[in-house]
mmCIF file of C-alpha atoms in Angstrom:
data_model
loop_
_atom_site.group_PDB
_atom_site.id
_atom_site.type_symbol
_atom_site.label_atom_id
_atom_site.label_comp_id
_atom_site.label_asym_id
_atom_site.label_seq_id
_atom_site.Cartn_x
_atom_site.Cartn_y
_atom_site.Cartn_z
ATOM 1 C CA MET A 448 -102.646 80.017 7.975
ATOM 2 C CA PHE A 449 -102.582 79.116 4.300
ATOM 3 C CA VAL A 450 -101.025 80.813 1.285
ATOM 4 C CA VAL A 451 -102.847 80.938 -2.049
ATOM 5 C CA THR A 452 -100.662 81.249 -5.138
ATOM 6 C CA LEU A 453 -102.046 82.075 -8.575
ATOM 7 C CA LEU A 454 -99.669 81.747 -11.492
ATOM 8 C CA THR A 455 -99.741 81.412 -15.234
ATOM 9 C CA LYS A 456 -97.491 80.873 -18.224
ATOM 10 C CA PRO A 457 -94.480 83.196 -18.083
ATOM 11 C CA ASN A 458 -94.793 86.399 -20.100
ATOM 12 C CA SER A 459 -98.422 85.679 -20.999
ATOM 13 C CA ASP A 460 -99.904 88.491 -18.835
ATOM 14 C CA ARG A 461 -103.034 86.390 -18.266
ATOM 15 C CA LEU A 462 -103.356 87.042 -14.539
ATOM 16 C CA GLU A 463 -105.531 90.118 -14.137
ATOM 17 C CA GLN A 464 -105.735 92.104 -10.925
ATOM 18 C CA ASP A 465 -109.548 92.000 -10.913
ATOM 19 C CA LEU A 466 -109.498 88.197 -10.958
ATOM 20 C CA VAL A 467 -107.030 87.993 -8.067
ATOM 21 C CA GLU A 468 -108.938 90.567 -6.033
ATOM 22 C CA SER A 469 -112.257 88.844 -6.686
ATOM 23 C CA LEU A 470 -110.935 85.514 -5.420
ATOM 24 C CA ARG A 471 -109.298 87.165 -2.419
ATOM 25 C CA GLN A 472 -112.616 88.737 -1.417
ATOM 26 C CA LYS A 473 -114.548 85.526 -2.064
ATOM 27 C CA TRP A 474 -112.270 83.625 0.316
ATOM 28 C CA ASP A 475 -111.828 86.503 2.788
ATOM 29 C CA GLY A 476 -108.086 86.602 2.287
ATOM 30 C CA THR A 477 -105.487 89.193 3.217
ATOM 31 C CA ASP A 478 -104.342 91.841 0.751
ATOM 32 C CA PHE A 479 -102.655 90.208 -2.214
ATOM 33 C CA MET A 480 -99.172 90.922 -3.492
ATOM 34 C CA TRP A 481 -97.564 90.459 -6.883
ATOM 35 C CA LEU A 482 -94.542 88.185 -7.011
ATOM 36 C CA ALA A 483 -94.403 88.887 -10.743
ATOM 37 C CA PRO A 484 -96.818 91.447 -12.255
ATOM 38 C CA LYS A 485 -99.683 89.834 -14.201
ATOM 39 C CA GLU A 486 -97.972 86.448 -13.810
ATOM 40 C CA VAL A 487 -97.879 85.434 -10.127
ATOM 41 C CA ALA A 488 -99.837 86.710 -7.131
ATOM 42 C CA GLU A 489 -100.404 85.437 -3.606
ATOM 43 C CA PHE A 490 -102.500 86.107 -0.524
ATOM 44 C CA SER A 491 -103.108 84.434 2.824
ATOM 45 C CA LEU A 492 -106.147 82.671 4.280
ATOM 46 C CA SER A 493 -107.088 81.457 7.729
ATOM 47 C CA ASP A 494 -108.979 78.370 6.467
ATOM 48 C CA MET A 495 -108.769 75.999 3.500
ATOM 49 C CA PRO A 496 -111.583 76.886 1.032
ATOM 50 C CA LEU A 497 -114.189 74.167 0.645
ATOM 51 C CA ASP A 498 -114.699 74.989 -3.043
ATOM 52 C CA ARG A 499 -111.020 74.994 -4.025
ATOM 53 C CA GLU A 500 -111.370 72.173 -6.581
ATOM 54 C CA VAL A 501 -114.277 73.927 -8.282
ATOM 55 C CA VAL A 502 -112.306 77.169 -8.448
ATOM 56 C CA TRP A 503 -109.201 75.285 -9.620
ATOM 57 C CA THR A 504 -111.166 73.836 -12.551
ATOM 58 C CA GLU A 505 -112.535 77.258 -13.495
ATOM 59 C CA LEU A 506 -109.073 78.808 -13.408
ATOM 60 C CA GLN A 507 -107.515 75.994 -15.431
ATOM 61 C CA ALA A 508 -109.895 76.888 -18.258
ATOM 62 C CA LYS A 509 -108.345 80.386 -18.173
ATOM 63 C CA GLY A 510 -104.770 79.114 -18.234
ATOM 64 C CA ILE A 511 -104.138 79.805 -14.540
ATOM 65 C CA ASP A 512 -102.731 77.490 -11.868
ATOM 66 C CA LEU A 513 -104.070 77.636 -8.316
ATOM 67 C CA LEU A 514 -102.023 76.210 -5.442
ATOM 68 C CA ILE A 515 -102.747 76.376 -1.713
ATOM 69 C CA GLN A 516 -100.278 75.406 1.002
ATOM 70 C CA PHE A 517 -99.535 75.952 4.678
ATOM 71 C CA ALA A 518 -97.894 79.333 5.256
ATOM 72 C CA SER A 519 -95.288 78.039 7.690
ATOM 73 C CA ARG A 520 -91.955 76.629 6.499
ATOM 74 C CA ARG A 521 -92.574 77.548 2.864
ATOM 75 C CA ARG A 522 -88.940 78.091 2.068
ATOM 76 C CA LYS A 523 -87.150 74.803 1.833
ATOM 77 C CA ALA A 524 -83.556 73.803 2.476
ATOM 78 C CA ILE A 525 -83.379 70.996 -0.083
ATOM 79 C CA LEU A 526 -84.582 70.492 -3.667
ATOM 80 C CA LEU A 527 -85.137 66.998 -5.044
ATOM 81 C CA ALA A 528 -85.822 67.045 -8.769
ATOM 82 C CA ASP A 529 -86.661 64.402 -11.324
ATOM 83 C CA MET A 530 -84.735 64.806 -14.580
ATOM 84 C CA ASP A 531 -86.534 63.456 -17.658
ATOM 85 C CA SER A 532 -89.458 65.645 -18.761
ATOM 86 C CA THR A 533 -88.868 67.794 -15.664
ATOM 87 C CA ILE A 534 -85.433 69.407 -15.554
ATOM 88 C CA ILE A 535 -84.883 68.501 -19.197
ATOM 89 C CA ARG A 536 -87.635 68.460 -21.809
ATOM 90 C CA GLN A 537 -86.938 64.953 -23.104
ATOM 91 C CA GLU A 538 -86.996 61.319 -21.950
ATOM 92 C CA CYS A 539 -83.395 60.246 -22.512
ATOM 93 C CA ILE A 540 -84.155 56.617 -23.289
ATOM 94 C CA ASN A 541 -86.610 57.727 -25.966
ATOM 95 C CA GLU A 542 -83.979 59.967 -27.509
ATOM 96 C CA LEU A 543 -81.437 57.130 -27.530
ATOM 97 C CA ALA A 544 -83.998 54.928 -29.258
ATOM 98 C CA ILE A 545 -84.869 57.611 -31.821
ATOM 99 C CA GLU A 546 -81.187 58.053 -32.618
ATOM 100 C CA MET A 547 -81.010 54.296 -33.205
ATOM 101 C CA GLY A 548 -84.112 54.292 -35.418
ATOM 102 C CA ILE A 549 -86.305 52.358 -32.977
ATOM 103 C CA GLY A 550 -88.124 55.252 -31.360
ATOM 104 C CA PRO A 551 -91.758 54.086 -31.586
ATOM 105 C CA GLN A 552 -91.152 50.746 -29.845
ATOM 106 C CA VAL A 553 -89.496 52.376 -26.850
ATOM 107 C CA GLN A 554 -91.649 55.509 -26.686
ATOM 108 C CA GLU A 555 -94.832 53.495 -26.249
ATOM 109 C CA ILE A 556 -93.399 51.598 -23.281
ATOM 110 C CA THR A 557 -92.068 54.805 -21.727
ATOM 111 C CA ALA A 558 -95.424 56.549 -21.993
ATOM 112 C CA ARG A 559 -97.223 53.668 -20.302
ATOM 113 C CA ALA A 560 -94.611 53.405 -17.550
ATOM 114 C CA MET A 561 -94.706 57.139 -16.796
ATOM 115 C CA ASN A 562 -98.488 56.999 -16.532
ATOM 116 C CA GLY A 563 -98.297 54.119 -14.060
ATOM 117 C CA GLU A 564 -99.677 51.472 -16.408
ATOM 118 C CA LEU A 565 -96.517 49.347 -16.209
ATOM 119 C CA ASN A 566 -94.123 48.429 -13.430
ATOM 120 C CA PHE A 567 -91.296 50.950 -13.726
ATOM 121 C CA GLU A 568 -88.416 48.585 -13.044
ATOM 122 C CA GLU A 569 -89.666 45.912 -15.430
ATOM 123 C CA SER A 570 -90.395 48.456 -18.139
ATOM 124 C CA LEU A 571 -86.912 49.949 -17.807
ATOM 125 C CA ILE A 572 -85.292 46.535 -18.214
ATOM 126 C CA SER A 573 -87.352 45.845 -21.337
ATOM 127 C CA ARG A 574 -86.574 49.241 -22.869
ATOM 128 C CA VAL A 575 -82.852 49.052 -22.191
ATOM 129 C CA ARG A 576 -82.692 45.714 -24.022
ATOM 130 C CA PHE A 577 -83.370 47.627 -27.242
ATOM 131 C CA LEU A 578 -80.053 49.443 -26.787
ATOM 132 C CA GLU A 579 -77.883 46.312 -26.858
ATOM 133 C CA GLY A 580 -74.910 46.504 -29.191
ATOM 134 C CA GLN A 581 -75.086 50.251 -29.794
ATOM 135 C CA SER A 582 -71.857 52.258 -29.534
ATOM 136 C CA GLU A 583 -71.556 54.204 -26.279
ATOM 137 C CA LYS A 584 -70.903 57.273 -28.456
ATOM 138 C CA VAL A 585 -74.670 57.480 -28.968
ATOM 139 C CA ILE A 586 -74.870 59.004 -25.469
ATOM 140 C CA ASP A 587 -72.725 61.981 -26.490
ATOM 141 C CA THR A 588 -74.641 62.313 -29.747
ATOM 142 C CA VAL A 589 -77.963 62.476 -27.923
ATOM 143 C CA TRP A 590 -76.632 64.887 -25.297
ATOM 144 C CA ASN A 591 -75.177 67.254 -27.878
ATOM 145 C CA ASN A 592 -78.061 67.190 -30.341
ATOM 146 C CA ARG A 593 -81.292 66.116 -28.690
ATOM 147 C CA ILE A 594 -81.352 67.351 -25.070
ATOM 148 C CA ASP A 595 -82.319 70.794 -23.804
ATOM 149 C CA PHE A 596 -83.319 72.178 -20.439
ATOM 150 C CA ALA A 597 -86.920 72.810 -19.447
ATOM 151 C CA LEU A 598 -87.997 76.437 -19.144
ATOM 152 C CA GLY A 599 -86.861 77.959 -15.884
ATOM 153 C CA ALA A 600 -84.369 75.207 -15.003
ATOM 154 C CA GLN A 601 -81.284 77.419 -14.949
ATOM 155 C CA THR A 602 -83.029 80.202 -13.041
ATOM 156 C CA LEU A 603 -84.385 77.723 -10.497
ATOM 157 C CA LEU A 604 -81.015 76.117 -9.789
ATOM 158 C CA GLN A 605 -78.972 79.302 -9.703
ATOM 159 C CA THR A 606 -81.456 81.097 -7.460
ATOM 160 C CA LEU A 607 -81.805 78.249 -4.977
ATOM 161 C CA ARG A 608 -78.063 77.792 -4.774
ATOM 162 C CA ALA A 609 -77.622 81.550 -4.199
ATOM 163 C CA PHE A 610 -79.944 81.207 -1.193
ATOM 164 C CA GLY A 611 -78.041 78.209 0.170
ATOM 165 C CA VAL A 612 -80.452 75.458 -0.869
ATOM 166 C CA TYR A 613 -78.958 71.989 -1.363
ATOM 167 C CA THR A 614 -79.961 70.545 -4.733
ATOM 168 C CA VAL A 615 -80.307 66.885 -5.692
ATOM 169 C CA LEU A 616 -81.086 65.424 -9.118
ATOM 170 C CA VAL A 617 -82.736 62.010 -8.744
ATOM 171 C CA SER A 618 -83.792 60.082 -11.833
ATOM 172 C CA GLY A 619 -85.019 56.715 -12.975
ATOM 173 C CA GLY A 620 -83.021 57.507 -16.098
ATOM 174 C CA PHE A 621 -79.295 57.149 -16.583
ATOM 175 C CA SER A 622 -76.260 58.492 -14.756
ATOM 176 C CA ALA A 623 -74.585 59.144 -18.114
ATOM 177 C CA PHE A 624 -77.063 62.006 -18.486
ATOM 178 C CA THR A 625 -77.632 63.070 -14.863
ATOM 179 C CA SER A 626 -73.882 63.639 -14.501
ATOM 180 C CA LEU A 627 -73.947 66.037 -17.451
ATOM 181 C CA VAL A 628 -77.112 67.822 -16.339
ATOM 182 C CA ALA A 629 -75.884 68.122 -12.749
ATOM 183 C CA LYS A 630 -72.568 69.598 -13.854
ATOM 184 C CA LYS A 631 -74.162 72.026 -16.296
ATOM 185 C CA LEU A 632 -76.817 73.336 -13.893
ATOM 186 C CA GLY A 633 -74.857 73.041 -10.645
ATOM 187 C CA PHE A 634 -76.733 70.328 -8.746
ATOM 188 C CA ASP A 635 -74.892 69.329 -5.583
ATOM 189 C CA GLU A 636 -75.386 65.624 -6.275
ATOM 190 C CA HIS A 637 -77.139 63.282 -8.663
ATOM 191 C CA HIS A 638 -78.530 59.747 -8.576
ATOM 192 C CA ALA A 639 -79.679 57.549 -11.462
ATOM 193 C CA ASN A 640 -79.358 54.133 -13.086
ATOM 194 C CA GLN A 641 -76.109 53.041 -14.687
ATOM 195 C CA LEU A 642 -76.083 51.732 -18.242
ATOM 196 C CA LEU A 643 -73.678 48.805 -18.490
ATOM 197 C CA ILE A 644 -70.996 49.186 -21.153
ATOM 198 C CA LYS A 645 -68.260 46.843 -22.343
ATOM 199 C CA ASP A 646 -65.661 47.432 -25.049
ATOM 200 C CA GLY A 647 -67.418 50.642 -26.056
ATOM 201 C CA LYS A 648 -70.783 48.961 -26.582
ATOM 202 C CA LEU A 649 -74.026 49.182 -24.627
ATOM 203 C CA LEU A 650 -74.877 45.777 -23.184
ATOM 204 C CA GLY A 651 -78.619 46.397 -23.086
ATOM 205 C CA LYS A 652 -78.591 46.121 -19.289
ATOM 206 C CA VAL A 653 -78.592 48.394 -16.241
ATOM 207 C CA ALA A 654 -76.739 47.894 -12.987
ATOM 208 C CA ARG A 655 -78.738 46.601 -10.024
ATOM 209 C CA PRO A 656 -80.436 47.621 -7.861
ATOM 210 C CA ILE A 657 -82.586 49.705 -10.185
ATOM 211 C CA LEU A 658 -83.371 53.223 -9.024
ATOM 212 C CA GLY A 659 -87.154 53.405 -9.220
ATOM 213 C CA ARG A 660 -90.131 54.753 -7.321
ATOM 214 C CA SER A 661 -89.173 53.612 -3.819
ATOM 215 C CA SER A 662 -85.516 54.491 -4.349
ATOM 216 C CA LYS A 663 -86.356 58.169 -4.729
ATOM 217 C CA VAL A 664 -87.875 58.188 -1.244
ATOM 218 C CA LYS A 665 -84.839 56.391 0.176
ATOM 219 C CA ILE A 666 -82.573 59.048 -1.335
ATOM 220 C CA LEU A 667 -84.781 61.776 0.148
ATOM 221 C CA GLU A 668 -84.485 60.132 3.560
ATOM 222 C CA GLU A 669 -80.733 59.647 3.274
ATOM 223 C CA VAL A 670 -80.055 63.216 2.151
ATOM 224 C CA THR A 671 -82.195 64.832 4.847
ATOM 225 C CA GLN A 672 -80.651 62.682 7.568
ATOM 226 C CA ARG A 673 -77.118 63.375 6.342
ATOM 227 C CA LEU A 674 -77.692 67.139 6.190
ATOM 228 C CA GLY A 675 -79.642 67.329 9.451
ATOM 229 C CA PHE A 676 -83.028 68.302 8.034
ATOM 230 C CA SER A 677 -86.488 66.756 8.035
ATOM 231 C CA LYS A 678 -88.667 65.756 5.101
ATOM 232 C CA LYS A 679 -90.684 68.938 5.706
ATOM 233 C CA ASP A 680 -87.616 70.908 4.627
ATOM 234 C CA VAL A 681 -87.715 69.388 1.111
ATOM 235 C CA ILE A 682 -89.397 70.655 -2.035
ATOM 236 C CA SER A 683 -89.570 68.065 -4.796
ATOM 237 C CA VAL A 684 -90.752 68.091 -8.385
ATOM 238 C CA GLY A 685 -91.581 65.424 -10.942
ATOM 239 C CA ASP A 686 -93.928 64.489 -13.756
ATOM 240 C CA GLY A 687 -94.395 60.708 -13.784
ATOM 241 C CA ALA A 688 -96.067 57.998 -11.730
ATOM 242 C CA ASN A 689 -92.708 56.895 -10.329
ATOM 243 C CA ASP A 690 -92.370 60.330 -8.667
ATOM 244 C CA LEU A 691 -95.540 60.032 -6.571
ATOM 245 C CA ASP A 692 -93.991 58.636 -3.393
ATOM 246 C CA MET A 693 -91.194 61.210 -3.480
ATOM 247 C CA LEU A 694 -93.690 64.060 -3.846
ATOM 248 C CA ARG A 695 -95.847 62.745 -1.019
ATOM 249 C CA ALA A 696 -92.849 62.306 1.292
ATOM 250 C CA SER A 697 -91.649 65.887 0.771
ATOM 251 C CA GLY A 698 -92.723 68.964 2.676
ATOM 252 C CA THR A 699 -93.868 70.336 -0.675
ATOM 253 C CA GLY A 700 -94.242 68.047 -3.692
ATOM 254 C CA ILE A 701 -95.020 69.609 -7.070
ATOM 255 C CA ALA A 702 -96.497 67.682 -10.013
ATOM 256 C CA LEU A 703 -95.158 69.732 -12.929
ATOM 257 C CA HIS A 704 -96.877 69.280 -16.304
ATOM 258 C CA ALA A 705 -97.555 65.811 -14.959
ATOM 259 C CA LYS A 706 -98.850 62.649 -16.571
ATOM 260 C CA PRO A 707 -102.546 62.029 -15.761
ATOM 261 C CA ALA A 708 -101.820 59.198 -13.299
ATOM 262 C CA LEU A 709 -99.647 61.499 -11.179
ATOM 263 C CA ALA A 710 -101.727 64.654 -11.541
ATOM 264 C CA ALA A 711 -104.851 62.833 -10.345
ATOM 265 C CA LYS A 712 -103.157 62.022 -7.029
ATOM 266 C CA CYS A 713 -101.518 65.388 -6.280
ATOM 267 C CA ASP A 714 -102.951 68.573 -4.828
ATOM 268 C CA MET A 715 -99.976 70.720 -5.815
ATOM 269 C CA ARG A 716 -100.190 70.765 -9.612
ATOM 270 C CA VAL A 717 -98.531 73.198 -12.014
ATOM 271 C CA ASN A 718 -99.825 72.918 -15.570
ATOM 272 C CA PHE A 719 -99.042 76.356 -16.993
ATOM 273 C CA GLY A 720 -96.088 77.725 -15.057
ATOM 274 C CA ASP A 721 -92.504 76.616 -15.642
ATOM 275 C CA LEU A 722 -89.808 75.533 -13.162
ATOM 276 C CA THR A 723 -89.643 79.025 -11.682
ATOM 277 C CA SER A 724 -93.028 78.154 -10.156
ATOM 278 C CA LEU A 725 -91.057 76.330 -7.458
ATOM 279 C CA LEU A 726 -89.472 79.652 -6.512
ATOM 280 C CA TYR A 727 -92.747 81.551 -6.427
ATOM 281 C CA LEU A 728 -94.352 78.857 -4.294
ATOM 282 C CA GLN A 729 -91.630 79.407 -1.718
ATOM 283 C CA GLY A 730 -92.302 83.138 -1.677
ATOM 284 C CA TYR A 731 -89.447 84.299 -3.879
ATOM 285 C CA SER A 732 -90.449 87.295 -5.976
ATOM 286 C CA ARG A 733 -89.077 87.735 -9.486
ATOM 287 C CA ASP A 734 -86.690 90.479 -8.373
ATOM 288 C CA LEU A 735 -84.894 87.901 -6.205
ATOM 289 C CA PHE A 736 -84.200 85.559 -9.111
ATOM 290 C CA VAL A 737 -80.620 85.102 -10.210
ATOM 291 C CA LYS A 738 -80.463 86.161 -13.846
ATOM 292 C CA THR A 739 -79.116 83.579 -16.280
#
C-alpha cells in the first residue's frame, strides 16, 4: 500500500476538498482524511500511479505539494536534519562574510557548492580562508543578529521529542552554530565542522576531517547502529547537493525547498510546506503537534 499526501503553504487554505476528492477518485484511492483542514490531506492507494509526475507538475502550478510513499513504517524513530537553509533560514558562512563586508565573494561560492557545481570540501576550505584574522566574537554577533529558525522548526522538534524520536543535527557548517541551534531547539546531538581559533582570532581553517556529503551518511549509520535501529527508521531533511546521499540512505528523505541539483534527484520534494511537513508525512495530524 501507498500513502498520498497533499499539502500546501501553512495558513494559505489552498487545498480544496474537491481537488483532493477528484484525485482520490482518479487514482481509485481510499477515503481521504484531513491532517490539517484545507492544508494537508492524505489517502491510500494499492498501486503507484503511472502519471504521478504529470499530476505533480499540475499541482505545483497551484501551490500544492504531492508526495507518495509506502504506507508501512511511516513513523520514524530518528530525525537527521541539515542545518543551514533547512533548520535555520540562513547559510552561516554567508552571514559571517556579510558581517565582515565580503558577502558577495563567499555567497557565490556557497550557491555553486550547494547546487553541486563545486566539490563541497574544497569549496568550504576556500570560503573559510576569507574569515582569517576576524575576531571570534563575530560568531556571537551573527548568531544574535542574523540567524533565525525556519518555519515549523520548533514545532517539528518539540513534537518529535514528545513522541520519543531521537533527533540529530548534522551540518557541513560549523559546530559554533550547531551547538547553539541544538541547545535552543532540543536536538539530542549535533555534528558539524570546527572553525579553528587561536588567541581569539579565526585562523581561516577548519579541523580535519571535513564533515561533507559522505560524512552525513556515516553519521546516519553510526547513530542507527548505536541506537539499535535500521536506516529505514530514519527520516532526514536537507536542501543542498551535499545532502543527497543522506536522503537516499534514509527510510524517508525529504528535499525541502531544495536547490535544483538536489530536487532533480529526489522523489520526496516539499516546495510549499514548511518543516511541519515532516510531521504530516509521518501521519501526525495538526492536533497532535506540540504548541510552541
